[in-house]
CSV table of C-alpha atoms in Angstrom, one decimal:
chain,number,residue,atom,x,y,z
T,1,UNK,CA,-29.0,-36.9,62.5
T,2,UNK,CA,-32.1,-35.6,64.1
T,3,UNK,CA,-34.9,-37.6,66.3
T,4,UNK,CA,-37.6,-36.3,63.8
T,5,UNK,CA,-35.7,-37.9,60.8
T,6,UNK,CA,-35.3,-41.3,62.8
T,7,UNK,CA,-39.4,-41.2,63.4
T,8,UNK,CA,-40.0,-40.3,59.9
T,9,UNK,CA,-37.7,-43.1,58.7
T,10,UNK,CA,-39.6,-45.8,60.8
T,11,UNK,CA,-43.2,-44.5,60.3
T,12,UNK,CA,-43.0,-44.3,56.6
T,13,UNK,CA,-40.8,-47.0,54.8
T,14,UNK,CA,-41.3,-45.3,51.4
T,15,UNK,CA,-40.0,-42.0,52.4
T,16,UNK,CA,-36.6,-40.9,51.5
T,17,UNK,CA,-33.7,-41.6,54.0
T,18,UNK,CA,-31.9,-38.2,54.9
T,19,UNK,CA,-29.0,-40.1,56.4
T,20,UNK,CA,-27.5,-43.5,55.3
T,21,UNK,CA,-27.6,-44.7,59.0
T,22,UNK,CA,-31.3,-44.6,59.3
T,23,UNK,CA,-31.4,-47.6,56.9
T,24,UNK,CA,-30.0,-49.6,59.8
T,25,UNK,CA,-32.9,-48.8,62.0
T,26,UNK,CA,-35.5,-49.3,59.2
T,27,UNK,CA,-33.9,-52.9,58.6
T,28,UNK,CA,-34.0,-53.8,62.4
T,29,UNK,CA,-37.5,-52.8,62.8
T,30,UNK,CA,-38.4,-54.7,59.6
T,31,UNK,CA,-36.3,-57.7,60.9
T,32,UNK,CA,-38.1,-57.7,64.0
T,33,UNK,CA,-41.5,-57.6,62.7
T,34,UNK,CA,-41.1,-60.2,60.4
T,35,UNK,CA,-39.3,-62.6,63.2
T,36,UNK,CA,-42.5,-61.8,65.5
T,37,UNK,CA,-44.8,-63.1,62.6
T,38,UNK,CA,-42.6,-66.2,62.0
T,39,UNK,CA,-43.0,-67.0,65.6
T,40,UNK,CA,-46.8,-66.5,65.7
T,41,UNK,CA,-47.4,-68.4,62.2
T,42,UNK,CA,-44.8,-71.1,62.3
T,43,UNK,CA,-46.7,-73.7,60.2
T,44,UNK,CA,-47.7,-70.6,57.6
T,45,UNK,CA,-44.1,-70.1,57.3
T,46,UNK,CA,-43.1,-74.0,56.9
T,47,UNK,CA,-45.5,-74.4,54.1
T,48,UNK,CA,-44.4,-71.5,51.9
T,49,UNK,CA,-40.6,-71.5,53.1
T,50,UNK,CA,-38.5,-68.8,54.4
T,51,UNK,CA,-37.8,-66.9,51.3
T,52,UNK,CA,-41.5,-66.5,50.4
T,53,UNK,CA,-42.4,-65.9,54.0
T,54,UNK,CA,-40.1,-63.3,54.7
T,55,UNK,CA,-41.0,-61.4,51.4
T,56,UNK,CA,-44.7,-61.6,52.4
T,57,UNK,CA,-44.2,-60.8,55.8
T,58,UNK,CA,-42.1,-57.8,55.0
T,59,UNK,CA,-44.9,-56.4,52.7
T,60,UNK,CA,-47.3,-57.0,55.5
T,61,UNK,CA,-45.3,-55.0,57.9
T,62,UNK,CA,-44.9,-52.1,55.6
T,63,UNK,CA,-48.2,-51.0,56.1
T,64,UNK,CA,-49.2,-52.7,59.2
T,65,UNK,CA,-47.2,-51.1,62.1
T,66,UNK,CA,-47.5,-52.5,65.8
T,67,UNK,CA,-50.5,-50.6,67.7
T,68,UNK,CA,-48.7,-51.8,70.9
T,69,UNK,CA,-45.0,-52.2,72.4
T,70,UNK,CA,-45.7,-55.7,73.0
T,71,UNK,CA,-45.2,-57.8,70.2
T,72,UNK,CA,-47.2,-60.7,71.1
T,73,UNK,CA,-50.0,-58.7,70.3
T,74,UNK,CA,-48.6,-57.9,66.9
T,75,UNK,CA,-50.0,-59.9,63.5
T,76,UNK,CA,-53.8,-60.5,64.1
T,77,UNK,CA,-54.6,-58.9,60.6
T,78,UNK,CA,-51.9,-61.2,59.1
T,79,UNK,CA,-54.4,-64.1,57.6
T,80,UNK,CA,-56.6,-61.3,56.0
T,81,UNK,CA,-53.4,-59.9,54.2
T,82,UNK,CA,-52.4,-63.3,53.1
T,83,UNK,CA,-56.1,-63.8,51.6
T,84,UNK,CA,-55.4,-60.7,49.5
T,85,UNK,CA,-51.6,-61.2,48.7
T,86,UNK,CA,-51.9,-62.6,45.1
T,87,UNK,CA,-48.6,-64.7,45.1
T,88,UNK,CA,-50.0,-66.7,48.2
T,89,UNK,CA,-53.0,-67.9,45.9
T,90,UNK,CA,-50.8,-70.9,44.8
T,91,UNK,CA,-51.3,-72.4,48.5
T,92,UNK,CA,-55.2,-71.9,48.7
T,93,UNK,CA,-55.2,-73.0,52.2
T,94,UNK,CA,-52.6,-70.7,53.4
T,95,UNK,CA,-55.0,-67.8,54.7
T,96,UNK,CA,-57.0,-70.6,56.5
T,97,UNK,CA,-54.1,-72.1,58.1
T,98,UNK,CA,-52.8,-68.5,59.4
T,99,UNK,CA,-56.1,-67.9,60.6
T,100,UNK,CA,-56.1,-71.2,62.8
T,101,UNK,CA,-52.6,-70.2,64.0
T,102,UNK,CA,-54.1,-67.0,65.2
T,103,UNK,CA,-56.9,-68.7,67.1
T,104,UNK,CA,-54.2,-71.0,68.7
T,105,UNK,CA,-52.0,-67.9,69.4
T,106,UNK,CA,-55.0,-66.2,70.9
T,107,UNK,CA,-55.8,-69.1,73.0
T,108,UNK,CA,-52.5,-69.7,74.3
T,109,UNK,CA,-52.2,-65.9,75.6
T,110,UNK,CA,-55.6,-65.6,76.7
T,111,UNK,CA,-56.5,-64.8,80.4
T,112,UNK,CA,-57.2,-67.6,83.0
T,113,UNK,CA,-60.6,-68.5,84.0
T,114,UNK,CA,-62.2,-71.2,86.2
T,115,UNK,CA,-64.2,-73.8,84.7
T,116,UNK,CA,-67.9,-74.0,85.5
T,117,UNK,CA,-68.9,-76.4,88.1
T,118,UNK,CA,-71.4,-79.3,86.7
T,119,UNK,CA,-73.0,-78.6,90.0
T,120,UNK,CA,-74.1,-75.3,89.2
T,121,UNK,CA,-76.7,-77.0,86.6
T,122,UNK,CA,-78.2,-79.2,89.4
T,123,UNK,CA,-81.8,-78.9,89.9
T,124,UNK,CA,-82.6,-76.6,87.1
T,125,UNK,CA,-86.1,-76.8,85.7
T,126,UNK,CA,-86.9,-77.5,82.1
T,127,UNK,CA,-87.7,-74.0,81.5
T,128,UNK,CA,-84.6,-72.8,83.3
T,129,UNK,CA,-82.4,-75.2,80.8
T,130,UNK,CA,-84.3,-73.6,78.0
T,131,UNK,CA,-83.2,-70.1,79.0
T,132,UNK,CA,-79.7,-70.9,79.9
T,133,UNK,CA,-76.9,-68.8,78.3
T,134,UNK,CA,-73.4,-69.9,78.8
T,135,UNK,CA,-70.4,-68.0,79.4
T,136,UNK,CA,-67.2,-69.3,77.7
T,137,UNK,CA,-63.7,-69.4,78.6
T,138,UNK,CA,-61.5,-66.6,76.6
T,139,UNK,CA,-59.3,-69.0,74.9
T,140,UNK,CA,-62.3,-70.5,73.0
T,141,UNK,CA,-62.3,-70.0,69.1
T,142,UNK,CA,-64.0,-71.2,66.1
T,143,UNK,CA,-62.8,-71.5,62.4
T,144,UNK,CA,-65.1,-73.4,59.6
T,145,UNK,CA,-62.8,-73.8,56.7
T,146,UNK,CA,-63.3,-74.9,53.3
T,147,UNK,CA,-60.0,-76.9,53.7
T,148,UNK,CA,-58.5,-79.2,55.9
T,149,UNK,CA,-56.8,-76.5,57.8
T,150,UNK,CA,-56.6,-78.3,61.2
T,151,UNK,CA,-55.2,-81.6,59.7
T,152,UNK,CA,-52.4,-79.4,57.7
T,153,UNK,CA,-51.5,-77.8,61.3
T,154,UNK,CA,-51.5,-81.1,62.7
T,155,UNK,CA,-49.3,-82.8,60.0
T,156,UNK,CA,-46.8,-80.1,61.3
T,157,UNK,CA,-47.3,-81.3,65.1
T,158,UNK,CA,-46.7,-84.9,64.7
T,159,UNK,CA,-50.1,-85.8,62.8
T,160,UNK,CA,-50.8,-87.8,59.8
T,161,UNK,CA,-48.4,-86.4,57.2
T,162,UNK,CA,-49.1,-84.1,54.3
T,163,UNK,CA,-49.1,-86.5,51.6
T,164,UNK,CA,-52.3,-88.5,53.4
T,165,UNK,CA,-54.4,-85.1,53.7
T,166,UNK,CA,-57.1,-84.5,51.3
T,167,UNK,CA,-56.3,-80.6,51.7
T,168,UNK,CA,-59.5,-79.5,50.2
T,169,UNK,CA,-61.9,-81.6,52.4
T,170,UNK,CA,-63.6,-79.0,54.6
T,171,UNK,CA,-63.2,-78.9,58.4
T,172,UNK,CA,-65.0,-77.4,61.3
T,173,UNK,CA,-62.5,-76.6,64.3
T,174,UNK,CA,-62.8,-75.9,67.8
T,175,UNK,CA,-59.7,-74.1,69.7
T,176,UNK,CA,-59.5,-74.3,73.5
T,177,UNK,CA,-57.2,-74.5,76.3
T,178,UNK,CA,-58.4,-77.0,78.9
T,179,UNK,CA,-56.0,-77.5,81.7
T,180,UNK,CA,-53.5,-74.9,80.5
T,181,UNK,CA,-52.8,-76.6,76.9
T,182,UNK,CA,-54.2,-75.3,73.7
T,183,UNK,CA,-56.1,-77.9,71.9
T,184,UNK,CA,-57.4,-78.2,68.1
T,185,UNK,CA,-60.5,-80.5,68.0
T,186,UNK,CA,-62.1,-81.0,64.5
T,187,UNK,CA,-65.8,-81.0,65.2
T,188,UNK,CA,-69.0,-81.8,62.8
T,189,UNK,CA,-70.8,-78.9,61.4
T,190,UNK,CA,-73.8,-79.7,63.5
T,191,UNK,CA,-71.5,-78.8,66.7
T,192,UNK,CA,-70.0,-75.9,65.1
T,193,UNK,CA,-73.6,-74.4,64.4
T,194,UNK,CA,-74.6,-75.1,68.0
T,195,UNK,CA,-71.3,-73.8,69.4
T,196,UNK,CA,-71.5,-70.7,67.2
T,197,UNK,CA,-74.8,-69.7,68.4
T,198,UNK,CA,-74.2,-70.1,72.1
T,199,UNK,CA,-71.1,-68.2,72.1
T,200,UNK,CA,-72.8,-65.4,70.1
T,201,UNK,CA,-75.0,-65.3,73.4
T,202,UNK,CA,-78.2,-67.4,72.0
T,203,UNK,CA,-79.8,-69.1,74.9
T,204,UNK,CA,-79.6,-73.1,74.8
T,205,UNK,CA,-83.0,-73.3,73.4
T,206,UNK,CA,-82.5,-70.9,70.6
T,207,UNK,CA,-79.2,-72.5,69.9
T,208,UNK,CA,-80.6,-76.0,69.5
T,209,UNK,CA,-83.4,-74.5,67.4
T,210,UNK,CA,-81.1,-73.1,65.1
T,211,UNK,CA,-79.0,-76.0,64.6
T,212,UNK,CA,-81.8,-78.3,64.0
T,213,UNK,CA,-83.2,-76.1,61.6
T,214,UNK,CA,-79.8,-76.4,59.6
T,215,UNK,CA,-79.4,-80.1,60.2
T,216,UNK,CA,-82.2,-82.5,60.3
T,217,UNK,CA,-81.7,-85.1,62.9
T,218,UNK,CA,-79.9,-82.9,65.1
T,219,UNK,CA,-79.4,-84.7,68.5
T,220,UNK,CA,-79.6,-81.9,71.2
T,221,UNK,CA,-79.2,-84.3,74.0
T,222,UNK,CA,-75.9,-85.7,72.8
T,223,UNK,CA,-74.8,-82.3,71.7
T,224,UNK,CA,-75.7,-80.8,75.3
T,225,UNK,CA,-73.6,-83.4,77.2
T,226,UNK,CA,-70.6,-83.2,74.7
T,227,UNK,CA,-70.6,-79.2,75.4
T,228,UNK,CA,-70.5,-80.1,79.1
T,229,UNK,CA,-67.4,-82.2,78.5
T,230,UNK,CA,-65.3,-79.8,76.5
T,231,UNK,CA,-64.2,-77.7,79.6
T,232,UNK,CA,-64.8,-74.7,77.8
T,233,UNK,CA,-67.7,-73.3,80.1
T,234,UNK,CA,-66.9,-70.9,82.8
T,235,UNK,CA,-70.7,-70.3,83.9
T,236,UNK,CA,-74.1,-69.5,82.9
T,237,UNK,CA,-76.9,-67.2,83.2
T,238,UNK,CA,-80.6,-68.3,83.3
């Protein structure tokens, strides 16, 4: 058995095996990737069961090899794969729950960053406030789902049981990591729109204008106060 045969067997799982022992290596790689996905997407796996998840994860692994030797980075494309995996359509919210787990995983492994001191905003003029552009902690993520993705996730972490959840109820979700603990918050569509604009780099005045245009009655003062309490800001430019 030559080294190039081993590389070919692991690189292309559809390639014929030149030696029967190569199947052992191929199966070991497959199992490692499937296990890595199950660690990253535990609720997704629980929702469909081990057998279904294994088959789905193996099919993903066949065409999505790791780009890094560090397996904690593997699987970011899995939610997108689930959304196009026909057998998974029977669980309509599965891809969105996987997307949420992706955000949780990214938040958990994100780098450290010091929280912005409220004192840094003291003394700003009204014009300076309007021009503020906030910097966000690298753990912060947003998800707008047509399903109750956060409630479903929480049901598997001590929240309300699945039978009590209206799974087709849309939810807007903020993922953050205040004080080293990953946290999921269900937020209003107004707050989602406001945060989305700020994270995209809009200044405070423009983000308020965008949200107010979409949601009449948008309470800018309350939203800014809530933003400053979320422990997700690391600084600002004005």
